[in-house]
Amino acid sequence: MSRTLYDLKSLDGRRLSPFGQRVHLALRHKDLGLDKVELVRFVDKDAIAFAKSQSVPVLVDGDKVVADSWRIANHLEDTYSDRPSLFGGEAGRALARYFNNWCGIWLTAEIASFILFDMLQHLDEEDRAYIRRTREPRFGPLESLNETREARLPSFRKTLDPLRLTVKQNGNLHGAEAGMADFMVAAAFHWAEQSSAFALLTSDDPLYSWSKRINGQSP
Amino acid sequence: MSRTLYDLKSLDGRRLSPFGQRVHLALRHKDLGLDKVELVRFVDKDAIAFAKSQSVPVLVDGDKVVADSWRIANHLEDTYSDRPSLFGGEAGRALARYFNNWCGIWLTAEIASFILFDMLQHLDEEDRAYIRRTREPRFGPLESLNETREARLPSFRKTLDPLRLTVKQNGNLHGAEAGMADFMVAAAFHWAEQSSAFALLTSDDPLYSWSKRINGQSP
């Protein structure tokens, strides 16, 4: 049985999809390897059309095709239930869904507003045009985001206070051991770090070392 | 063995402590009764000094004295582990802590900014003065809050989108059956409703019917 992940392609090997990174972290947690990683650009819609999806990640796990990182996490949890759990039971799964929604509705868009312009340098010309075309209706000219980001930073950091306190108290969101809730949120910070040199978090922020640890880099 | 809850006293029998309401909901979930409810005012610090606490709720459960609603929830979960679970396991407990922090850091203060002035009418003169003295350094004159609240409402409601979506998807935050995460968040909306006629949520909002259901009122 073969396992292939379709993930986002950058110019320089950086992981620029927070949702792809979630899947890497979930696979590592379950100690499941990949036989192949297919890197596709934003514009390569044809390459993932077989999954009836417009975006990566797509996981092909044997004869099963699963698109969307939340659905992939659930597939892995249910298919490999004898391996370390991503959710820690049904209540953990239900509450993790909140973090999936929080990331989808708020955190990802918020982080985008700090790093999207810088991310362009890691994409080829066609993907740059794609990002401009799809994101500027929402965010305005991406250059302008960088002009206001310093001023917006304190409020962003403050909104993370409940997350920060929980990580301090528990060790991770999910408890002493990290789980899918951690992977989803930390993957968003990984995306920021891969895309831009702009420091979203100060190095003495507990969320900084937590994110580094979750993403498997030394802090 | 006797069980007594120290909760907040109002002029008219309303439950004006969101943290007291959490304990009522947790006790009901575990099907545990109370032998006595001692109602104390904000200013009655002496009445709960035995618990080394400055605020209600305080639960006296047999020979055990527990202050703070989060600690009370953990006490009930661990002491009555054969009864319906409040957390659904250790991951559920760890993730519920996020909602305790989110309520403590953000939601309660945010709701206060909409209803604190109206709440005064349900308190006696000494408690009114206490609330002014302790809250106005943070919020400014409480009257002014009511002048700006209509304008602030759309942004407040929008911030609830991740919660709203999760409740729509799961039935509750905690899943098909409600748990402590639901009790903590819904208790904050119960407090709003007990304190003020101001409609924080529209009646067609899924969070409106969810909160009513959790708090045991017909929607």
GROMACS .gro file of C-alpha atoms in nm:
model
  438
    1MET     CA    1   0.000   0.000   0.000
    2SER     CA    2   0.142   0.334  -0.098
    3ARG     CA    3   0.095   0.673   0.060
    4THR     CA    4   0.131   1.001  -0.130
    5LEU     CA    5   0.081   1.357  -0.010
    6TYR     CA    6   0.006   1.640  -0.250
    7ASP     CA    7   0.149   1.952  -0.093
    8LEU     CA    8   0.230   2.306  -0.202
    9LYS     CA    9   0.533   2.375  -0.420
   10SER     CA   10   0.759   2.671  -0.351
   11LEU     CA   11   1.059   2.801  -0.543
   12ASP     CA   12   1.302   2.699  -0.272
   13GLY     CA   13   1.174   2.391  -0.090
   14ARG     CA   14   0.991   2.586   0.182
   15ARG     CA   15   0.665   2.452   0.321
   16LEU     CA   16   0.421   2.728   0.242
   17SER     CA   17   0.094   2.552   0.321
   18PRO     CA   18  -0.010   2.556   0.687
   19PHE     CA   19  -0.263   2.288   0.598
   20GLY     CA   20   0.003   2.069   0.438
   21GLN     CA   21   0.220   2.114   0.746
   22ARG     CA   22  -0.068   1.992   0.967
   23VAL     CA   23  -0.069   1.666   0.774
   24HIS     CA   24   0.307   1.624   0.808
   25LEU     CA   25   0.272   1.671   1.185
   26ALA     CA   26  -0.023   1.431   1.210
   27LEU     CA   27   0.163   1.165   1.010
   28ARG     CA   28   0.470   1.203   1.231
   29HIS     CA   29   0.257   1.174   1.545
   30LYS     CA   30   0.116   0.846   1.414
   31ASP     CA   31   0.460   0.737   1.294
   32LEU     CA   32   0.330   0.693   0.940
   33GLY     CA   33   0.567   0.753   0.650
   34LEU     CA   34   0.509   0.885   0.300
   35ASP     CA   35   0.617   0.704  -0.014
   36LYS     CA   36   0.594   1.016  -0.223
   37VAL     CA   37   0.534   1.389  -0.191
   38GLU     CA   38   0.390   1.548  -0.503
   39LEU     CA   39   0.454   1.921  -0.499
   40VAL     CA   40   0.207   2.128  -0.694
   41ARG     CA   41   0.165   2.502  -0.741
   42PHE     CA   42  -0.148   2.700  -0.649
   43VAL     CA   43  -0.231   2.716  -1.021
   44ASP     CA   44  -0.190   2.343  -1.082
   45LYS     CA   45  -0.556   2.267  -1.024
   46ASP     CA   46  -0.548   1.982  -1.278
   47ALA     CA   47  -0.297   1.786  -1.071
   48ILE     CA   48  -0.546   1.747  -0.784
   49ALA     CA   49  -0.870   1.743  -0.983
   50PHE     CA   50  -0.888   1.364  -0.922
   51ALA     CA   51  -0.949   1.445  -0.552
   52LYS     CA   52  -1.233   1.683  -0.639
   53SER     CA   53  -1.040   1.950  -0.454
   54GLN     CA   54  -0.923   2.297  -0.547
   55SER     CA   55  -0.635   2.297  -0.301
   56VAL     CA   56  -0.370   2.090  -0.128
   57PRO     CA   57  -0.324   1.896   0.091
   58VAL     CA   58  -0.457   1.581  -0.067
   59LEU     CA   59  -0.360   1.245   0.078
   60VAL     CA   60  -0.372   0.928  -0.129
   61ASP     CA   61  -0.357   0.649   0.126
   62GLY     CA   62  -0.369   0.319  -0.058
   63ASP     CA   63  -0.693   0.329  -0.254
   64LYS     CA   64  -0.836   0.611  -0.044
   65VAL     CA   65  -0.825   0.972  -0.162
   66VAL     CA   66  -0.880   1.235   0.109
   67ALA     CA   67  -0.870   1.612   0.060
   68ASP     CA   68  -0.878   1.883   0.332
   69SER     CA   69  -0.649   1.868   0.635
   70TRP     CA   70  -0.934   1.823   0.887
   71ARG     CA   71  -1.074   1.531   0.691
   72ILE     CA   72  -0.726   1.386   0.652
   73ALA     CA   73  -0.671   1.406   1.030
   74ASN     CA   74  -0.999   1.223   1.088
   75HIS     CA   75  -0.909   0.963   0.826
   76LEU     CA   76  -0.574   0.899   0.995
   77GLU     CA   77  -0.729   0.882   1.342
   78ASP     CA   78  -0.998   0.635   1.237
   79THR     CA   79  -0.785   0.423   1.003
   80TYR     CA   80  -0.484   0.397   1.234
   81SER     CA   81  -0.667   0.384   1.565
   82ASP     CA   82  -0.404   0.154   1.717
   83ARG     CA   83  -0.141   0.428   1.685
   84PRO     CA   84  -0.099   0.737   1.909
   85SER     CA   85  -0.422   0.933   1.906
   86LEU     CA   86  -0.452   1.276   1.742
   87PHE     CA   87  -0.765   1.368   1.938
   88GLY     CA   88  -0.761   1.173   2.264
   89GLY     CA   89  -1.122   1.060   2.235
   90GLU     CA   90  -1.448   1.202   2.102
   91ALA     CA   91  -1.458   1.508   2.329
   92GLY     CA   92  -1.103   1.588   2.222
   93ARG     CA   93  -1.206   1.551   1.858
   94ALA     CA   94  -1.509   1.778   1.903
   95LEU     CA   95  -1.306   2.046   2.082
   96ALA     CA   96  -1.022   2.019   1.828
   97ARG     CA   97  -1.279   2.113   1.566
   98TYR     CA   98  -1.311   2.451   1.734
   99PHE     CA   99  -0.940   2.510   1.669
  100ASN     CA  100  -0.981   2.400   1.309
  101ASN     CA  101  -1.255   2.663   1.277
  102TRP     CA  102  -1.062   2.927   1.471
  103CYS     CA  103  -0.766   2.877   1.237
  104GLY     CA  104  -0.986   2.877   0.927
  105ILE     CA  105  -1.193   3.180   1.020
  106TRP     CA  106  -0.945   3.393   1.211
  107LEU     CA  107  -0.585   3.284   1.266
  108THR     CA  108  -0.487   3.203   0.907
  109ALA     CA  109  -0.632   3.527   0.769
  110GLU     CA  110  -0.472   3.723   1.049
  111ILE     CA  111  -0.130   3.569   0.990
  112ALA     CA  112  -0.173   3.619   0.616
  113SER     CA  113  -0.207   3.990   0.677
  114PHE     CA  114   0.145   3.991   0.820
  115ILE     CA  115   0.329   3.762   0.580
  116LEU     CA  116   0.144   3.728   0.251
  117PHE     CA  117   0.346   3.990   0.066
  118ASP     CA  118   0.674   3.836   0.179
  119MET     CA  119   0.552   3.490   0.078
  120LEU     CA  120   0.539   3.600  -0.286
  121GLN     CA  121   0.918   3.586  -0.315
  122HIS     CA  122   0.903   3.209  -0.265
  123LEU     CA  123   0.654   3.154  -0.548
  124ASP     CA  124   0.695   3.156  -0.923
  125GLU     CA  125   0.539   3.419  -1.144
  126GLU     CA  126   0.217   3.233  -1.211
  127ASP     CA  127   0.154   3.159  -0.842
  128ARG     CA  128   0.234   3.520  -0.752
  129ALA     CA  129  -0.031   3.638  -0.994
  130TYR     CA  130  -0.272   3.379  -0.853
  131ILE     CA  131  -0.221   3.500  -0.495
  132ARG     CA  132  -0.268   3.863  -0.599
  133ARG     CA  133  -0.585   3.778  -0.791
  134THR     CA  134  -0.741   3.567  -0.515
  135ARG     CA  135  -0.625   3.754  -0.201
  136GLU     CA  136  -0.624   4.122  -0.295
  137PRO     CA  137  -1.006   4.146  -0.315
  138ARG     CA  138  -1.003   4.064   0.057
  139PHE     CA  139  -0.677   4.218   0.180
  140GLY     CA  140  -0.620   4.505  -0.062
  141PRO     CA  141  -0.280   4.557  -0.227
  142LEU     CA  142  -0.045   4.317  -0.052
  143GLU     CA  143   0.232   4.579  -0.029
  144SER     CA  144   0.010   4.793   0.191
  145LEU     CA  145  -0.023   4.512   0.444
  146ASN     CA  146   0.344   4.543   0.522
  147GLU     CA  147   0.311   4.916   0.582
  148THR     CA  148   0.059   4.867   0.862
  149ARG     CA  149   0.178   4.540   1.014
  150GLU     CA  150   0.400   4.681   1.289
  151ALA     CA  151   0.105   4.881   1.420
  152ARG     CA  152  -0.125   4.580   1.407
  153LEU     CA  153   0.116   4.345   1.583
  154PRO     CA  154   0.045   4.426   1.952
  155SER     CA  155  -0.327   4.359   1.911
  156PHE     CA  156  -0.258   4.031   1.728
  157ARG     CA  157  -0.025   3.913   2.004
  158LYS     CA  158  -0.274   4.009   2.274
  159THR     CA  159  -0.551   3.808   2.110
  160LEU     CA  160  -0.330   3.504   2.159
  161ASP     CA  161  -0.338   3.542   2.540
  162PRO     CA  162  -0.586   3.257   2.605
  163LEU     CA  163  -0.377   3.026   2.384
  164ARG     CA  164  -0.056   3.143   2.553
  165LEU     CA  165  -0.190   3.083   2.903
  166THR     CA  166  -0.323   2.739   2.815
  167VAL     CA  167   0.009   2.630   2.667
  168LYS     CA  168   0.185   2.757   2.981
  169GLN     CA  169  -0.055   2.567   3.206
  170ASN     CA  170  -0.085   2.241   3.009
  171GLY     CA  171   0.249   2.220   2.830
  172ASN     CA  172   0.049   2.207   2.506
  173LEU     CA  173  -0.309   2.285   2.413
  174HIS     CA  174  -0.389   1.915   2.412
  175GLY     CA  175  -0.216   1.847   2.746
  176ALA     CA  176   0.125   1.716   2.848
  177GLU     CA  177   0.150   1.554   2.506
  178ALA     CA  178   0.065   1.749   2.191
  179GLY     CA  179  -0.232   1.656   1.975
  180MET     CA  180  -0.411   1.769   1.661
  181ALA     CA  181  -0.521   2.099   1.817
  182ASP     CA  182  -0.154   2.185   1.865
  183PHE     CA  183  -0.063   2.071   1.515
  184MET     CA  184  -0.329   2.290   1.354
  185VAL     CA  185  -0.240   2.606   1.542
  186ALA     CA  186   0.137   2.559   1.538
  187ALA     CA  187   0.131   2.483   1.164
  188ALA     CA  188  -0.003   2.835   1.107
  189PHE     CA  189   0.300   2.980   1.286
  190HIS     CA  190   0.527   2.748   1.087
  191TRP     CA  191   0.378   2.888   0.768
  192ALA     CA  192   0.454   3.242   0.889
  193GLU     CA  193   0.812   3.151   0.964
  194GLN     CA  194   0.865   2.977   0.632
  195SER     CA  195   0.715   3.269   0.442
  196SER     CA  196   0.865   3.573   0.607
  197ALA     CA  197   1.143   3.698   0.833
  198PHE     CA  198   0.888   3.916   1.014
  199ALA     CA  199   0.880   3.816   1.382
  200LEU     CA  200   0.517   3.742   1.467
  201LEU     CA  201   0.618   3.622   1.813
  202THR     CA  202   0.905   3.740   2.030
  203SER     CA  203   1.161   3.472   2.110
  204ASP     CA  204   1.073   3.486   2.482
  205ASP     CA  205   0.705   3.416   2.412
  206PRO     CA  206   0.602   3.068   2.538
  207LEU     CA  207   0.417   3.029   2.207
  208TYR     CA  208   0.744   3.078   2.019
  209SER     CA  209   0.918   2.780   2.181
  210TRP     CA  210   0.598   2.575   2.176
  211SER     CA  211   0.557   2.631   1.801
  212LYS     CA  212   0.922   2.551   1.730
  213ARG     CA  213   0.895   2.233   1.933
  214ILE     CA  214   0.571   2.120   1.771
  215ASN     CA  215   0.708   2.188   1.425
  216GLY     CA  216   1.019   1.991   1.507
  217GLN     CA  217   1.278   2.266   1.493
  218SER     CA  218   1.507   2.361   1.775
  219PRO     CA  219   1.386   2.685   1.937
  220MET     CA  220  -2.230   1.439   5.379
  221SER     CA  221  -2.361   1.783   5.299
  222ARG     CA  222  -2.302   1.999   4.992
  223THR     CA  223  -2.327   2.380   5.002
  224LEU     CA  224  -2.266   2.631   4.725
  225TYR     CA  225  -2.179   2.991   4.798
  226ASP     CA  226  -2.312   3.193   4.508
  227LEU     CA  227  -2.381   3.558   4.432
  228LYS     CA  228  -2.678   3.735   4.584
  229SER     CA  229  -2.894   3.966   4.377
  230LEU     CA  230  -3.188   4.184   4.480
  231ASP     CA  231  -3.437   3.971   4.291
  232GLY     CA  232  -3.320   3.611   4.281
  233ARG     CA  233  -3.135   3.641   3.952
  234ARG     CA  234  -2.815   3.444   3.897
  235LEU     CA  235  -2.561   3.716   3.837
  236SER     CA  236  -2.241   3.513   3.855
  237PRO     CA  237  -2.141   3.335   3.534
  238PHE     CA  238  -1.897   3.136   3.744
  239GLY     CA  239  -2.168   3.031   3.987
  240GLN     CA  240  -2.387   2.927   3.695
  241ARG     CA  241  -2.106   2.704   3.566
  242VAL     CA  242  -2.113   2.513   3.891
  243HIS     CA  243  -2.491   2.473   3.877
  244LEU     CA  244  -2.458   2.329   3.525
  245ALA     CA  245  -2.172   2.098   3.623
  246LEU     CA  246  -2.364   1.969   3.925
  247ARG     CA  247  -2.672   1.904   3.712
  248HIS     CA  248  -2.462   1.719   3.454
  249LYS     CA  249  -2.331   1.493   3.729
  250ASP     CA  250  -2.677   1.467   3.884
  251LEU     CA  251  -2.548   1.599   4.215
  252GLY     CA  252  -2.779   1.802   4.437
  253LEU     CA  253  -2.714   2.083   4.679
  254ASP     CA  254  -2.824   2.082   5.041
  255LYS     CA  255  -2.787   2.454   5.070
  256VAL     CA  256  -2.715   2.762   4.863
  257GLU     CA  257  -2.563   3.048   5.058
  258LEU     CA  258  -2.615   3.373   4.874
  259VAL     CA  259  -2.358   3.641   4.945
  260ARG     CA  260  -2.302   3.988   4.806
  261PHE     CA  261  -1.985   4.106   4.632
  262VAL     CA  262  -1.896   4.296   4.949
  263ASP     CA  263  -1.950   4.003   5.184
  264LYS     CA  264  -1.585   3.896   5.174
  265ASP     CA  265  -1.602   3.773   5.533
  266ALA     CA  266  -1.861   3.509   5.446
  267ILE     CA  267  -1.617   3.326   5.217
  268ALA     CA  268  -1.292   3.406   5.395
  269PHE     CA  269  -1.287   3.047   5.527
  270ALA     CA  270  -1.228   2.935   5.165
  271LYS     CA  271  -0.934   3.176   5.125
  272SER     CA  272  -1.120   3.325   4.833
  273GLN     CA  273  -1.226   3.678   4.745
  274SER     CA  274  -1.515   3.567   4.527
  275VAL     CA  275  -1.788   3.311   4.475
  276PRO     CA  276  -1.843   3.038   4.378
  277VAL     CA  277  -1.719   2.835   4.670
  278LEU     CA  278  -1.830   2.474   4.706
  279VAL     CA  279  -1.826   2.298   5.039
  280ASP     CA  280  -1.854   1.932   4.954
  281GLY     CA  281  -1.850   1.730   5.273
  282ASP     CA  282  -1.525   1.824   5.443
  283LYS     CA  283  -1.374   1.962   5.124
  284VAL     CA  284  -1.372   2.335   5.051
  285VAL     CA  285  -1.311   2.433   4.688
  286ALA     CA  286  -1.307   2.786   4.547
  287ASP     CA  287  -1.294   2.890   4.179
  288SER     CA  288  -1.524   2.737   3.919
  289TRP     CA  289  -1.245   2.565   3.724
  290ARG     CA  290  -1.112   2.401   4.038
  291ILE     CA  291  -1.465   2.306   4.139
  292ALA     CA  292  -1.523   2.140   3.799
  293ASN     CA  293  -1.202   1.942   3.841
  294HIS     CA  294  -1.300   1.845   4.194
  295LEU     CA  295  -1.638   1.718   4.076
  296GLU     CA  296  -1.485   1.530   3.782
  297ASP     CA  297  -1.224   1.356   3.995
  298THR     CA  298  -1.441   1.291   4.301
  299TYR     CA  299  -1.746   1.166   4.110
  300SER     CA  300  -1.566   0.988   3.828
  301ASP     CA  301  -1.839   0.722   3.805
  302ARG     CA  302  -2.091   0.986   3.697
  303PRO     CA  303  -2.126   1.149   3.351
  304SER     CA  304  -1.796   1.311   3.261
  305LEU     CA  305  -1.753   1.689   3.238
  306PHE     CA  306  -1.438   1.663   3.025
  307GLY     CA  307  -1.452   1.333   2.835
  308GLY     CA  308  -1.094   1.238   2.919
  309GLU     CA  309  -0.763   1.414   2.969
  310ALA     CA  310  -0.744   1.570   2.621
  311GLY     CA  311  -1.095   1.705   2.672
  312ARG     CA  312  -0.991   1.845   3.010
  313ALA     CA  313  -0.680   2.011   2.864
  314LEU     CA  314  -0.876   2.166   2.575
  315ALA     CA  315  -1.157   2.276   2.807
  316ARG     CA  316  -0.895   2.476   2.993
  317TYR     CA  317  -0.854   2.688   2.682
  318PHE     CA  318  -1.221   2.784   2.707
  319ASN     CA  319  -1.181   2.862   3.075
  320ASN     CA  320  -0.898   3.099   2.979
  321TRP     CA  321  -1.084   3.241   2.680
  322CYS     CA  322  -1.379   3.322   2.905
  323GLY     CA  323  -1.156   3.463   3.178
  324ILE     CA  324  -0.940   3.677   2.953
  325TRP     CA  325  -1.182   3.777   2.678
  326LEU     CA  326  -1.547   3.668   2.680
  327THR     CA  327  -1.643   3.776   3.032
  328ALA     CA  328  -1.486   4.121   2.996
  329GLU     CA  329  -1.642   4.162   2.655
  330ILE     CA  330  -1.989   4.068   2.778
  331ALA     CA  331  -1.940   4.292   3.082
  332SER     CA  332  -1.894   4.587   2.847
  333PHE     CA  333  -2.247   4.529   2.718
  334ILE     CA  334  -2.437   4.453   3.038
  335LEU     CA  335  -2.250   4.578   3.344
  336PHE     CA  336  -2.441   4.904   3.377
  337ASP     CA  337  -2.775   4.724   3.349
  338MET     CA  338  -2.665   4.467   3.607
  339LEU     CA  339  -2.643   4.738   3.872
  340GLN     CA  340  -3.022   4.753   3.900
  341HIS     CA  341  -3.021   4.400   4.039
  342LEU     CA  342  -2.771   4.480   4.315
  343ASP     CA  343  -2.808   4.665   4.641
  344GLU     CA  344  -2.639   4.996   4.708
  345GLU     CA  345  -2.324   4.855   4.859
  346ASP     CA  346  -2.268   4.609   4.574
  347ARG     CA  347  -2.337   4.883   4.320
  348ALA     CA  348  -2.065   5.094   4.476
  349TYR     CA  349  -1.835   4.791   4.480
  350ILE     CA  350  -1.886   4.725   4.109
  351ARG     CA  351  -1.825   5.091   4.024
  352ARG     CA  352  -1.508   5.098   4.234
  353THR     CA  353  -1.364   4.773   4.097
  354ARG     CA  354  -1.475   4.789   3.731
  355GLU     CA  355  -1.463   5.155   3.635
  356PRO     CA  356  -1.080   5.173   3.644
  357ARG     CA  357  -1.089   4.922   3.358
  358PHE     CA  358  -1.410   5.009   3.173
  359GLY     CA  359  -1.455   5.378   3.244
  360PRO     CA  360  -1.792   5.516   3.361
  361LEU     CA  361  -2.038   5.228   3.323
  362GLU     CA  362  -2.306   5.458   3.175
  363SER     CA  363  -2.076   5.528   2.878
  364LEU     CA  364  -2.058   5.159   2.795
  365ASN     CA  365  -2.425   5.161   2.708
  366GLU     CA  366  -2.379   5.456   2.474
  367THR     CA  367  -2.131   5.268   2.256
  368ARG     CA  368  -2.264   4.914   2.281
  369GLU     CA  369  -2.483   4.910   1.970
  370ALA     CA  370  -2.182   5.012   1.762
  371ARG     CA  371  -1.963   4.746   1.921
  372LEU     CA  372  -2.213   4.464   1.881
  373PRO     CA  373  -2.143   4.353   1.519
  374SER     CA  374  -1.774   4.303   1.591
  375PHE     CA  375  -1.852   4.106   1.910
  376ARG     CA  376  -2.091   3.878   1.725
  377LYS     CA  377  -1.842   3.822   1.443
  378THR     CA  378  -1.570   3.717   1.687
  379LEU     CA  379  -1.802   3.434   1.791
  380ASP     CA  380  -1.794   3.283   1.440
  381PRO     CA  381  -1.557   2.993   1.525
  382LEU     CA  382  -1.773   2.907   1.826
  383ARG     CA  383  -2.092   2.938   1.620
  384LEU     CA  384  -1.962   2.712   1.343
  385THR     CA  385  -1.840   2.448   1.590
  386VAL     CA  386  -2.175   2.437   1.768
  387LYS     CA  387  -2.348   2.401   1.431
  388GLN     CA  388  -2.117   2.117   1.329
  389ASN     CA  389  -2.096   1.928   1.661
  390GLY     CA  390  -2.430   2.008   1.824
  391ASN     CA  391  -2.228   2.147   2.115
  392LEU     CA  392  -1.867   2.249   2.162
  393HIS     CA  393  -1.799   1.923   2.342
  394GLY     CA  394  -1.977   1.708   2.082
  395ALA     CA  395  -2.323   1.555   2.054
  396GLU     CA  396  -2.351   1.580   2.431
  397ALA     CA  397  -2.257   1.901   2.612
  398GLY     CA  398  -1.962   1.915   2.849
  399MET     CA  399  -1.776   2.160   3.070
  400ALA     CA  400  -1.655   2.369   2.773
  401ASP     CA  401  -2.020   2.433   2.687
  402PHE     CA  402  -2.112   2.507   3.047
  403MET     CA  403  -1.837   2.766   3.083
  404VAL     CA  404  -1.916   2.955   2.766
  405ALA     CA  405  -2.296   2.929   2.788
  406ALA     CA  406  -2.289   3.044   3.152
  407ALA     CA  407  -2.142   3.374   3.031
  408PHE     CA  408  -2.443   3.424   2.802
  409HIS     CA  409  -2.675   3.327   3.086
  410TRP     CA  410  -2.519   3.600   3.298
  411ALA     CA  411  -2.582   3.852   3.020
  412GLU     CA  412  -2.943   3.750   2.995
  413GLN     CA  413  -3.001   3.760   3.369
  414SER     CA  414  -2.839   4.103   3.397
  415SER     CA  415  -2.980   4.293   3.102
  416ALA     CA  416  -3.255   4.300   2.841
  417PHE     CA  417  -2.994   4.394   2.580
  418ALA     CA  418  -2.992   4.127   2.308
  419LEU     CA  419  -2.634   4.009   2.272
  420LEU     CA  420  -2.742   3.739   2.027
  421THR     CA  421  -3.025   3.746   1.778
  422SER     CA  422  -3.290   3.483   1.835
  423ASP     CA  423  -3.206   3.312   1.504
  424ASP     CA  424  -2.841   3.272   1.603
  425PRO     CA  425  -2.751   2.903   1.663
  426LEU     CA  426  -2.565   3.023   1.972
  427TYR     CA  427  -2.889   3.168   2.111
  428SER     CA  428  -3.074   2.837   2.112
  429TRP     CA  429  -2.761   2.649   2.219
  430SER     CA  430  -2.715   2.879   2.519
  431LYS     CA  431  -3.082   2.855   2.617
  432ARG     CA  432  -3.068   2.477   2.595
  433ILE     CA  433  -2.746   2.447   2.795
  434ASN     CA  434  -2.879   2.679   3.061
  435GLY     CA  435  -3.199   2.480   3.085
  436GLN     CA  436  -3.447   2.736   2.960
  437SER     CA  437  -3.674   2.687   2.662
  438PRO     CA  438  -3.544   2.888   2.366
   0.00000   0.00000   0.00000
